[in-house]
PDB file of C-alpha atoms and ligand atoms in Angstrom:
ATOM      1  CA  MET A 203     -38.556   9.924   6.954  1.00  0.00           C
ATOM      2  CA  LYS A 204     -40.106   7.108   9.029  1.00  0.00           C
ATOM      3  CA  ALA A 205     -39.808   7.372  12.807  1.00  0.00           C
ATOM      4  CA  ASN A 206     -37.489   4.362  13.151  1.00  0.00           C
ATOM      5  CA  HIS A 207     -35.372   5.616  10.266  1.00  0.00           C
ATOM      6  CA  LEU A 208     -35.046   8.994  11.990  1.00  0.00           C
ATOM      7  CA  PHE A 209     -34.224   7.351  15.316  1.00  0.00           C
ATOM      8  CA  PHE A 210     -31.495   5.124  13.918  1.00  0.00           C
ATOM      9  CA  SER A 211     -30.062   7.867  11.714  1.00  0.00           C
ATOM     10  CA  THR A 212     -29.900  10.116  14.794  1.00  0.00           C
ATOM     11  CA  VAL A 213     -28.156   7.390  16.797  1.00  0.00           C
ATOM     12  CA  CYS A 214     -25.620   6.913  14.026  1.00  0.00           C
ATOM     13  CA  ALA A 215     -25.093  10.665  13.636  1.00  0.00           C
ATOM     14  CA  LEU A 216     -24.394  10.924  17.377  1.00  0.00           C
ATOM     15  CA  MET A 217     -21.924   8.070  17.102  1.00  0.00           C
ATOM     16  CA  LEU A 218     -20.188   9.757  14.170  1.00  0.00           C
ATOM     17  CA  ALA A 219     -19.948  12.928  16.261  1.00  0.00           C
ATOM     18  CA  LEU A 220     -17.377  10.985  18.278  1.00  0.00           C
ATOM     19  CA  PRO A 221     -13.786  12.255  18.046  1.00  0.00           C
ATOM     20  CA  VAL A 222     -12.437  11.278  14.624  1.00  0.00           C
ATOM     21  CA  GLY A 223     -10.143   8.692  16.229  1.00  0.00           C
ATOM     22  CA  ALA A 224     -13.144   6.802  17.542  1.00  0.00           C
ATOM     23  CA  GLN A 225     -14.988   7.102  14.199  1.00  0.00           C
ATOM     24  CA  THR A 226     -14.281   3.545  13.060  1.00  0.00           C
ATOM     25  CA  LEU A 227     -15.078   1.574   9.948  1.00  0.00           C
ATOM     26  CA  ASN A 228     -17.688  -0.099  12.155  1.00  0.00           C
ATOM     27  CA  ASN A 229     -19.599   3.171  12.374  1.00  0.00           C
ATOM     28  CA  GLU A 230     -19.448   3.589   8.578  1.00  0.00           C
ATOM     29  CA  VAL A 231     -20.787   0.031   8.104  1.00  0.00           C
ATOM     30  CA  LEU A 232     -23.646   0.802  10.492  1.00  0.00           C
ATOM     31  CA  LEU A 233     -24.396   4.122   8.809  1.00  0.00           C
ATOM     32  CA  GLN A 234     -24.532   2.496   5.357  1.00  0.00           C
ATOM     33  CA  GLY A 235     -26.821  -0.191   6.765  1.00  0.00           C
ATOM     34  CA  VAL A 236     -29.162   2.398   8.269  1.00  0.00           C
ATOM     35  CA  SER A 237     -29.212   4.263   4.947  1.00  0.00           C
ATOM     36  CA  LEU A 238     -30.876   1.160   3.438  1.00  0.00           C
ATOM     37  CA  LEU A 239     -33.619   0.863   6.103  1.00  0.00           C
ATOM     38  CA  ASP A 240     -37.042  -0.036   4.653  1.00  0.00           C
ATOM     39  CA  THR A 241     -35.535  -1.290   1.347  1.00  0.00           C
ATOM     40  CA  PRO A 242     -37.792  -4.180   0.204  1.00  0.00           C
ATOM     41  CA  TYR A 243     -36.680  -7.772   0.887  1.00  0.00           C
ATOM     42  CA  VAL A 244     -36.614  -9.714  -2.412  1.00  0.00           C
ATOM     43  CA  GLY A 245     -35.116 -13.221  -2.691  1.00  0.00           C
ATOM     44  CA  GLY A 246     -33.367 -14.661  -5.724  1.00  0.00           C
ATOM     45  CA  VAL A 247     -32.313 -11.353  -7.329  1.00  0.00           C
ATOM     46  CA  LEU A 248     -28.926 -12.851  -8.303  1.00  0.00           C
ATOM     47  CA  ASP A 249     -30.587 -15.887  -9.933  1.00  0.00           C
ATOM     48  CA  ARG A 250     -32.848 -14.235 -12.508  1.00  0.00           C
ATOM     49  CA  GLU A 251     -30.520 -14.592 -15.521  1.00  0.00           C
ATOM     50  CA  ASP A 252     -28.847 -17.711 -16.951  1.00  0.00           C
ATOM     51  CA  THR A 253     -25.462 -16.004 -17.368  1.00  0.00           C
ATOM     52  CA  GLU A 254     -23.543 -15.137 -14.197  1.00  0.00           C
ATOM     53  CA  GLU A 255     -22.764 -11.406 -14.224  1.00  0.00           C
ATOM     54  CA  LEU A 256     -22.080  -8.806 -11.537  1.00  0.00           C
ATOM     55  CA  ILE A 257     -25.448  -7.542 -10.312  1.00  0.00           C
ATOM     56  CA  LEU A 258     -25.565  -4.266  -8.381  1.00  0.00           C
ATOM     57  CA  ASN A 259     -29.126  -3.837  -7.165  1.00  0.00           C
ATOM     58  CA  THR A 260     -29.553  -2.041  -3.831  1.00  0.00           C
ATOM     59  CA  ASP A 261     -33.325  -1.677  -4.377  1.00  0.00           C
ATOM     60  CA  GLU A 262     -34.190  -5.369  -3.810  1.00  0.00           C
ATOM     61  CA  LEU A 263     -32.200  -7.035  -1.040  1.00  0.00           C
ATOM     62  CA  ASP A 264     -31.917 -10.359   0.726  1.00  0.00           C
ATOM     63  CA  CYS A 265     -29.880 -10.930   3.895  1.00  0.00           C
ATOM     64  CA  THR A 266     -26.662 -11.711   1.986  1.00  0.00           C
ATOM     65  CA  THR A 267     -26.810  -9.024  -0.693  1.00  0.00           C
ATOM     66  CA  PHE A 268     -27.708  -6.456   2.012  1.00  0.00           C
ATOM     67  CA  VAL A 269     -24.498  -7.293   3.919  1.00  0.00           C
ATOM     68  CA  GLU A 270     -22.421  -7.345   0.703  1.00  0.00           C
ATOM     69  CA  TYR A 271     -23.639  -3.913  -0.464  1.00  0.00           C
ATOM     70  CA  VAL A 272     -23.241  -2.359   3.002  1.00  0.00           C
ATOM     71  CA  ILE A 273     -19.616  -3.538   3.324  1.00  0.00           C
ATOM     72  CA  ALA A 274     -18.888  -2.490  -0.287  1.00  0.00           C
ATOM     73  CA  LEU A 275     -20.360   0.984   0.337  1.00  0.00           C
ATOM     74  CA  ALA A 276     -18.518   1.389   3.645  1.00  0.00           C
ATOM     75  CA  LEU A 277     -15.165   0.548   2.014  1.00  0.00           C
ATOM     76  CA  ALA A 278     -15.721   2.727  -1.075  1.00  0.00           C
ATOM     77  CA  PRO A 279     -14.127   6.208  -0.934  1.00  0.00           C
ATOM     78  CA  MET A 280     -16.322   9.305  -1.156  1.00  0.00           C
ATOM     79  CA  LYS A 281     -15.879  11.357  -4.354  1.00  0.00           C
ATOM     80  CA  GLU A 282     -15.714  15.153  -4.205  1.00  0.00           C
ATOM     81  CA  ASN A 283     -19.473  15.392  -4.931  1.00  0.00           C
ATOM     82  CA  ASN A 284     -20.160  13.506  -1.676  1.00  0.00           C
ATOM     83  CA  ILE A 285     -21.179  10.377  -3.608  1.00  0.00           C
ATOM     84  CA  LYS A 286     -19.491   7.026  -3.045  1.00  0.00           C
ATOM     85  CA  ASP A 287     -17.109   6.007  -5.871  1.00  0.00           C
ATOM     86  CA  GLU A 288     -19.237   3.672  -8.039  1.00  0.00           C
ATOM     87  CA  MET A 289     -16.286   1.745  -9.521  1.00  0.00           C
ATOM     88  CA  ALA A 290     -14.837   1.065  -6.074  1.00  0.00           C
ATOM     89  CA  PHE A 291     -18.271  -0.062  -4.860  1.00  0.00           C
ATOM     90  CA  ALA A 292     -18.634  -2.460  -7.817  1.00  0.00           C
ATOM     91  CA  ASN A 293     -15.117  -3.878  -7.312  1.00  0.00           C
ATOM     92  CA  ASN A 294     -15.801  -4.403  -3.606  1.00  0.00           C
ATOM     93  CA  VAL A 295     -19.030  -6.315  -4.323  1.00  0.00           C
ATOM     94  CA  GLN A 296     -17.256  -8.540  -6.862  1.00  0.00           C
ATOM     95  CA  LYS A 297     -14.426  -9.273  -4.387  1.00  0.00           C
ATOM     96  CA  LEU A 298     -16.963 -10.276  -1.730  1.00  0.00           C
ATOM     97  CA  ARG A 299     -19.396 -12.269  -3.895  1.00  0.00           C
ATOM     98  CA  TYR A 300     -16.988 -14.306  -6.097  1.00  0.00           C
ATOM     99  CA  ARG A 301     -14.118 -16.693  -5.318  1.00  0.00           C
ATOM    100  CA  ASP A 302     -10.907 -14.628  -5.457  1.00  0.00           C
ATOM    101  CA  GLY A 303     -13.051 -11.873  -7.010  1.00  0.00           C
ATOM    102  CA  GLN A 304     -13.258 -13.754 -10.337  1.00  0.00           C
ATOM    103  CA  ILE A 305     -16.632 -14.248 -12.077  1.00  0.00           C
ATOM    104  CA  ASN A 306     -16.603 -17.592 -13.924  1.00  0.00           C
ATOM    105  CA  GLY A 307     -20.120 -19.014 -14.035  1.00  0.00           C
ATOM    106  CA  TYR A 308     -22.654 -19.883 -11.350  1.00  0.00           C
ATOM    107  CA  THR A 309     -20.333 -21.922  -9.119  1.00  0.00           C
ATOM    108  CA  SER A 310     -17.760 -19.108  -8.916  1.00  0.00           C
ATOM    109  CA  ARG A 311     -20.282 -17.274  -6.736  1.00  0.00           C
ATOM    110  CA  LEU A 312     -19.660 -17.957  -3.025  1.00  0.00           C
ATOM    111  CA  HIS A 313     -22.925 -19.718  -2.191  1.00  0.00           C
ATOM    112  CA  TYR A 314     -21.958 -21.109   1.226  1.00  0.00           C
ATOM    113  CA  MET A 315     -21.260 -18.395   3.775  1.00  0.00           C
ATOM    114  CA  THR A 316     -18.408 -20.479   5.215  1.00  0.00           C
ATOM    115  CA  GLU A 317     -16.505 -19.977   1.948  1.00  0.00           C
ATOM    116  CA  TRP A 318     -17.840 -16.414   1.553  1.00  0.00           C
ATOM    117  CA  ALA A 319     -16.232 -15.606   4.940  1.00  0.00           C
ATOM    118  CA  GLN A 320     -12.980 -17.496   4.154  1.00  0.00           C
ATOM    119  CA  ASN A 321     -12.681 -15.537   0.890  1.00  0.00           C
ATOM    120  CA  ALA A 322     -13.280 -12.146   2.583  1.00  0.00           C
ATOM    121  CA  ILE A 323     -10.747 -12.982   5.322  1.00  0.00           C
ATOM    122  CA  LYS A 324      -8.190 -14.029   2.684  1.00  0.00           C
ATOM    123  CA  ALA A 325      -8.834 -10.743   0.831  1.00  0.00           C
ATOM    124  CA  GLY A 326      -8.155  -8.829   4.063  1.00  0.00           C
ATOM    125  CA  ILE A 327     -11.683  -7.382   4.146  1.00  0.00           C
ATOM    126  CA  LEU A 328     -12.990  -9.241   7.190  1.00  0.00           C
ATOM    127  CA  GLU A 329     -11.457 -10.570  10.410  1.00  0.00           C
ATOM    128  CA  ASP A 330     -13.021 -13.524  12.269  1.00  0.00           C
ATOM    129  CA  VAL A 331     -13.284 -12.018  15.772  1.00  0.00           C
ATOM    130  CA  THR A 332     -15.195 -15.103  16.934  1.00  0.00           C
ATOM    131  CA  ALA A 333     -12.028 -17.176  16.586  1.00  0.00           C
ATOM    132  CA  THR A 334     -10.168 -14.922  19.048  1.00  0.00           C
ATOM    133  CA  ASN A 335     -13.013 -14.504  21.557  1.00  0.00           C
ATOM    134  CA  SER A 336     -14.951 -17.779  21.728  1.00  0.00           C
ATOM    135  CA  GLN A 337     -13.409 -21.180  22.416  1.00  0.00           C
ATOM    136  CA  TYR A 338     -16.486 -23.050  21.083  1.00  0.00           C
ATOM    137  CA  THR A 339     -16.120 -24.668  17.656  1.00  0.00           C
ATOM    138  CA  MET A 340     -18.334 -26.608  15.288  1.00  0.00           C
ATOM    139  CA  GLN A 341     -17.840 -28.516  12.036  1.00  0.00           C
ATOM    140  CA  VAL A 342     -20.027 -27.108   9.279  1.00  0.00           C
ATOM    141  CA  GLN A 343     -22.070 -29.205   6.862  1.00  0.00           C
ATOM    142  CA  THR A 344     -22.262 -28.117   3.231  1.00  0.00           C
ATOM    143  CA  THR A 345     -24.373 -30.530   1.195  1.00  0.00           C
ATOM    144  CA  TYR A 346     -27.654 -28.606   1.165  1.00  0.00           C
ATOM    145  CA  MET A 347     -27.576 -27.177  -2.375  1.00  0.00           C
ATOM    146  CA  THR A 348     -26.905 -30.437  -4.248  1.00  0.00           C
ATOM    147  CA  SER A 349     -29.399 -32.259  -2.030  1.00  0.00           C
ATOM    148  CA  HIS A 350     -32.053 -29.625  -2.831  1.00  0.00           C
ATOM    149  CA  PRO A 351     -31.372 -28.854  -6.532  1.00  0.00           C
ATOM    150  CA  ASN A 352     -35.034 -27.938  -6.987  1.00  0.00           C
ATOM    151  CA  LEU A 353     -34.366 -24.790  -4.913  1.00  0.00           C
ATOM    152  CA  TYR A 354     -31.492 -23.677  -7.170  1.00  0.00           C
ATOM    153  CA  ARG A 355     -32.527 -23.118 -10.802  1.00  0.00           C
ATOM    154  CA  GLN A 356     -28.935 -23.148 -12.102  1.00  0.00           C
ATOM    155  CA  LEU A 357     -28.397 -26.576 -10.469  1.00  0.00           C
ATOM    156  CA  ALA A 358     -31.754 -28.249 -11.200  1.00  0.00           C
ATOM    157  CA  ASN A 359     -31.088 -29.045 -14.844  1.00  0.00           C
ATOM    158  CA  ASN A 360     -27.358 -28.554 -15.208  1.00  0.00           C
ATOM    159  CA  SER A 361     -25.215 -31.623 -14.530  1.00  0.00           C
ATOM    160  CA  GLU A 362     -21.967 -29.666 -14.938  1.00  0.00           C
ATOM    161  CA  ASN A 363     -22.969 -27.130 -12.265  1.00  0.00           C
ATOM    162  CA  MET A 364     -24.093 -29.990 -10.016  1.00  0.00           C
ATOM    163  CA  GLN A 365     -20.738 -31.726 -10.440  1.00  0.00           C
ATOM    164  CA  GLN A 366     -18.797 -28.519  -9.706  1.00  0.00           C
ATOM    165  CA  MET A 367     -21.020 -27.751  -6.701  1.00  0.00           C
ATOM    166  CA  ARG A 368     -20.493 -31.266  -5.280  1.00  0.00           C
ATOM    167  CA  ALA A 369     -16.715 -30.760  -5.435  1.00  0.00           C
ATOM    168  CA  ILE A 370     -17.025 -27.387  -3.647  1.00  0.00           C
ATOM    169  CA  GLU A 371     -19.273 -28.937  -0.987  1.00  0.00           C
ATOM    170  CA  GLN A 372     -16.845 -31.809  -0.386  1.00  0.00           C
ATOM    171  CA  ARG A 373     -13.998 -29.334   0.046  1.00  0.00           C
ATOM    172  CA  LEU A 374     -15.952 -27.210   2.565  1.00  0.00           C
ATOM    173  CA  ASN A 375     -17.777 -29.985   4.433  1.00  0.00           C
ATOM    174  CA  GLY A 376     -16.444 -30.502   7.948  1.00  0.00           C
ATOM    175  CA  THR A 377     -14.622 -27.132   8.102  1.00  0.00           C
ATOM    176  CA  GLU A 378     -14.137 -26.255  11.776  1.00  0.00           C
ATOM    177  CA  VAL A 379     -15.244 -22.728  12.743  1.00  0.00           C
ATOM    178  CA  HIS A 380     -15.494 -20.840  16.040  1.00  0.00           C
ATOM    179  CA  TYR A 381     -18.957 -19.712  17.100  1.00  0.00           C
ATOM    180  CA  VAL A 382     -20.917 -18.549  20.144  1.00  0.00           C
ATOM    181  CA  PRO A 383     -23.510 -21.212  21.027  1.00  0.00           C
ATOM    182  CA  GLN A 384     -26.957 -19.750  21.668  1.00  0.00           C
ATOM    183  CA  LYS A 385     -26.928 -20.566  25.382  1.00  0.00           C
ATOM    184  CA  TYR A 386     -23.765 -18.506  25.941  1.00  0.00           C
ATOM    185  CA  LEU A 387     -24.998 -15.277  24.263  1.00  0.00           C
ATOM    186  CA  PRO A 388     -26.476 -12.743  26.735  1.00  0.00           C
ATOM    187  CA  ASN A 389     -29.138 -10.238  25.620  1.00  0.00           C
ATOM    188  CA  ASP A 390     -26.627  -7.388  25.766  1.00  0.00           C
ATOM    189  CA  GLY A 391     -24.002  -9.383  23.842  1.00  0.00           C
ATOM    190  CA  PHE A 392     -20.297  -9.130  24.687  1.00  0.00           C
ATOM    191  CA  GLN A 393     -17.954  -6.146  24.752  1.00  0.00           C
ATOM    192  CA  TRP A 394     -16.103  -7.636  21.745  1.00  0.00           C
ATOM    193  CA  ILE A 395     -19.249  -7.636  19.583  1.00  0.00           C
ATOM    194  CA  GLN A 396     -19.490  -4.063  18.318  1.00  0.00           C
ATOM    195  CA  ASP A 397     -22.013  -2.075  16.244  1.00  0.00           C
ATOM    196  CA  GLY A 398     -21.270  -2.657  12.555  1.00  0.00           C
ATOM    197  CA  ASP A 399     -19.878  -6.168  13.028  1.00  0.00           C
ATOM    198  CA  ILE A 400     -21.209  -8.849  10.642  1.00  0.00           C
ATOM    199  CA  ILE A 401     -23.344 -11.543  12.335  1.00  0.00           C
ATOM    200  CA  MET A 402     -23.869 -14.975  10.740  1.00  0.00           C
ATOM    201  CA  PHE A 403     -26.337 -17.433  12.280  1.00  0.00           C
ATOM    202  CA  THR A 404     -25.106 -21.031  12.410  1.00  0.00           C
ATOM    203  CA  THR A 405     -27.699 -23.784  11.898  1.00  0.00           C
ATOM    204  CA  ASP A 406     -28.267 -27.503  12.384  1.00  0.00           C
ATOM    205  CA  THR A 407     -30.392 -27.750   9.253  1.00  0.00           C
ATOM    206  CA  PRO A 408     -28.898 -30.868   7.629  1.00  0.00           C
ATOM    207  CA  GLY A 409     -26.238 -29.876   5.095  1.00  0.00           C
ATOM    208  CA  LEU A 410     -26.388 -26.146   5.743  1.00  0.00           C
ATOM    209  CA  ASP A 411     -23.733 -24.002   7.458  1.00  0.00           C
ATOM    210  CA  ILE A 412     -25.371 -20.581   7.889  1.00  0.00           C
ATOM    211  CA  ALA A 413     -29.122 -19.778   7.934  1.00  0.00           C
ATOM    212  CA  HIS A 414     -29.148 -15.953   8.048  1.00  0.00           C
ATOM    213  CA  MET A 415     -26.885 -12.904   8.402  1.00  0.00           C
ATOM    214  CA  GLY A 416     -26.991  -9.221   9.308  1.00  0.00           C
ATOM    215  CA  ILE A 417     -25.256  -6.390  11.170  1.00  0.00           C
ATOM    216  CA  ALA A 418     -24.835  -5.978  14.946  1.00  0.00           C
ATOM    217  CA  PHE A 419     -26.594  -2.879  16.350  1.00  0.00           C
ATOM    218  CA  HIS A 420     -26.951  -2.092  20.070  1.00  0.00           C
ATOM    219  CA  VAL A 421     -30.212  -0.317  20.930  1.00  0.00           C
ATOM    220  CA  ASN A 422     -30.611   0.763  24.556  1.00  0.00           C
ATOM    221  CA  GLY A 423     -27.681  -1.499  25.444  1.00  0.00           C
ATOM    222  CA  LYS A 424     -29.296  -4.590  23.919  1.00  0.00           C
ATOM    223  CA  LEU A 425     -27.670  -6.445  20.992  1.00  0.00           C
ATOM    224  CA  THR A 426     -30.151  -6.403  18.084  1.00  0.00           C
ATOM    225  CA  LEU A 427     -29.813  -7.070  14.344  1.00  0.00           C
ATOM    226  CA  LEU A 428     -29.939  -4.636  11.418  1.00  0.00           C
ATOM    227  CA  HIS A 429     -30.869  -6.971   8.545  1.00  0.00           C
ATOM    228  CA  ALA A 430     -32.910  -7.652   5.441  1.00  0.00           C
ATOM    229  CA  SER A 431     -35.761  -9.598   7.035  1.00  0.00           C
ATOM    230  CA  SER A 432     -37.681 -12.207   4.997  1.00  0.00           C
ATOM    231  CA  LYS A 433     -40.434 -12.036   7.655  1.00  0.00           C
ATOM    232  CA  GLU A 434     -40.845  -8.250   7.659  1.00  0.00           C
ATOM    233  CA  LYS A 435     -40.110  -8.134   3.907  1.00  0.00           C
ATOM    234  CA  LYS A 436     -37.724  -5.178   4.300  1.00  0.00           C
ATOM    235  CA  VAL A 437     -34.480  -3.962   5.830  1.00  0.00           C
ATOM    236  CA  THR A 438     -35.210  -3.355   9.503  1.00  0.00           C
ATOM    237  CA  VAL A 439     -33.772  -3.398  13.017  1.00  0.00           C
ATOM    238  CA  SER A 440     -35.018  -6.442  14.920  1.00  0.00           C
ATOM    239  CA  LYS A 441     -37.504  -5.574  17.666  1.00  0.00           C
ATOM    240  CA  VAL A 442     -35.937  -8.382  19.750  1.00  0.00           C
ATOM    241  CA  THR A 443     -32.372  -9.169  20.708  1.00  0.00           C
ATOM    242  CA  ILE A 444     -30.153 -11.544  18.722  1.00  0.00           C
ATOM    243  CA  THR A 445     -30.417 -13.924  21.706  1.00  0.00           C
ATOM    244  CA  LYS A 446     -34.233 -13.916  21.366  1.00  0.00           C
ATOM    245  CA  MET A 447     -33.937 -14.432  17.585  1.00  0.00           C
ATOM    246  CA  LEU A 448     -31.860 -17.549  18.340  1.00  0.00           C
ATOM    247  CA  GLU A 449     -34.502 -18.762  20.818  1.00  0.00           C
ATOM    248  CA  ASP A 450     -37.292 -18.103  18.297  1.00  0.00           C
ATOM    249  CA  ASN A 451     -35.556 -20.100  15.518  1.00  0.00           C
ATOM    250  CA  PRO A 452     -35.012 -23.667  16.818  1.00  0.00           C
ATOM    251  CA  ARG A 453     -32.735 -24.623  13.887  1.00  0.00           C
ATOM    252  CA  TRP A 454     -30.390 -21.693  14.606  1.00  0.00           C
ATOM    253  CA  THR A 455     -27.580 -22.828  16.933  1.00  0.00           C
ATOM    254  CA  GLY A 456     -25.427 -19.736  17.515  1.00  0.00           C
ATOM    255  CA  ILE A 457     -23.535 -16.901  15.843  1.00  0.00           C
ATOM    256  CA  ARG A 458     -20.245 -16.153  14.097  1.00  0.00           C
ATOM    257  CA  VAL A 459     -19.002 -12.545  14.282  1.00  0.00           C
ATOM    258  CA  LEU A 460     -16.741 -10.949  11.646  1.00  0.00           C
ATOM    259  CA  LYS A 461     -15.312  -7.415  11.665  1.00  0.00           C
ATOM    260  CA  VAL A 462     -14.824  -5.242   8.564  1.00  0.00           C
ATOM    261  CA  ILE A 463     -11.162  -4.228   8.640  1.00  0.00           C
ATOM    262  CA  LYS A 464     -10.378  -2.742   5.232  1.00  0.00           C
TER     263      LYS A 464
HETATM  264  C1  2YP B1166     -27.531 -17.478  -0.206  1.00  0.00           C
HETATM  265  O1  2YP B1166     -28.455 -17.951   0.793  1.00  0.00           O
HETATM  266  C2  2YP B1166     -27.450 -18.581  -1.273  1.00  0.00           C
HETATM  267  C3  2YP B1166     -26.627 -18.101  -2.475  1.00  0.00           C
HETATM  268  O2  2YP B1166     -26.799 -19.051  -3.521  1.00  0.00           O
HETATM  269  C4  2YP B1166     -27.077 -16.715  -2.968  1.00  0.00           C
HETATM  270  O3  2YP B1166     -28.706 -20.838  -0.214  1.00  0.00           O
HETATM  271  C5  2YP B1166     -27.488 -20.783  -0.186  1.00  0.00           C
HETATM  272  C6  2YP B1166     -26.701 -21.925   0.440  1.00  0.00           C
HETATM  273  N1  2YP B1166     -26.778 -19.757  -0.683  1.00  0.00           N
HETATM  274  O4  2YP B1166     -26.142 -16.227  -3.897  1.00  0.00           O
HETATM  275  C7  2YP B1166     -27.180 -15.726  -1.785  1.00  0.00           C
HETATM  276  C8  2YP B1166     -27.732 -14.364  -2.210  1.00  0.00           C
HETATM  277  O5  2YP B1166     -29.041 -14.514  -2.682  1.00  0.00           O
HETATM  278  O6  2YP B1166     -28.077 -16.270  -0.763  1.00  0.00           O
HETATM  279  C9  2YP B1166     -28.507 -17.107   1.938  1.00  0.00           C
HETATM  280  C10 2YP B1166     -29.807 -17.522   2.615  1.00  0.00           C
HETATM  281  O7  2YP B1166     -30.289 -16.433   3.406  1.00  0.00           O
HETATM  282  C11 2YP B1166     -31.445 -15.777   2.811  1.00  0.00           C
HETATM  283  C12 2YP B1166     -30.989 -15.028   1.587  1.00  0.00           C
HETATM  284  C13 2YP B1166     -32.032 -14.840   3.850  1.00  0.00           C
HETATM  285  O8  2YP B1166     -32.076 -15.263   5.026  1.00  0.00           O
HETATM  286  O9  2YP B1166     -32.432 -13.750   3.463  1.00  0.00           O
HETATM  287  C14 2YP B1166     -27.236 -17.372   2.793  1.00  0.00           C
HETATM  288  O10 2YP B1166     -27.276 -18.795   3.130  1.00  0.00           O
HETATM  289  C15 2YP B1166     -27.296 -16.698   4.151  1.00  0.00           C
HETATM  290  O11 2YP B1166     -28.006 -17.661   4.978  1.00  0.00           O
HETATM  291  C16 2YP B1166     -28.264 -18.849   4.173  1.00  0.00           C
HETATM  292  C17 2YP B1166     -29.662 -18.741   3.506  1.00  0.00           C
HETATM  293  N2  2YP B1166     -29.855 -19.912   2.680  1.00  0.00           N
HETATM  294  C18 2YP B1166     -30.673 -20.899   3.114  1.00  0.00           C
HETATM  295  O12 2YP B1166     -31.230 -20.824   4.213  1.00  0.00           O
HETATM  296  C19 2YP B1166     -30.870 -22.101   2.201  1.00  0.00           C
END
């Protein structure tokens, strides 16, 4: 087991040694995230086939599928053989990834994280703790996909998908969300941002709402990110704080924080 894997697994084990009452869903989310450390980062895994079907591939992750699988694992009950219930895991992924949990072609997948979050909140899976803790708001832009069809194979040569995607973008565009602007996020975070919370990075890239996502993890009191990193090409814990990640990515403007509640 690699040194960092051992370190983080030890930290999580210590946390889980807390009295059962304190052993929250947050800890289970963190533990599932740590269990995927070093998994290779691979983009576009959901876009390999022409037909839209439920893909369950925890061996090749990007930032979004990493978060989806971790939440789905955390919420799945353990079977008697100490293995997570596979059917529950699959159902959880489908509920997170598709509008109202229904698979109906490419545009039924929740491509913009603004809608992905709305859907999970509506399903009672996530709570937007940013809304109750930060007074700062922004209006998201969601035109990126139809203005960059060359980046999305299922849009590039499919006028019906383009038309459906435009309608989705018009519905989402301008949605007001709470966030923590970069300049107000200290290196050790806030008391209300806890290990296992879901972090989404807001962006000012024209037409895009969210640029990256991961899981909050305090290391030595500093708020870092457990995430599938496209730079490090694997699931890892950031060597720098989330605040420093914001400083290092000029197009990133702040964070939204969501808590797994069921
Ligand atoms: C999403 O991108 C895609 C979904 O189509 C896809 O690109 C968009 C608007 N949506 O189903 C999903 C899973 O592959 O990825 C993500 C992407 O982050 C990448 C994966 C990463 O940092 O690893 C989500 O939207 C989360 O942040 C953004 C980011 N997309 C772009 O920056 C264009």
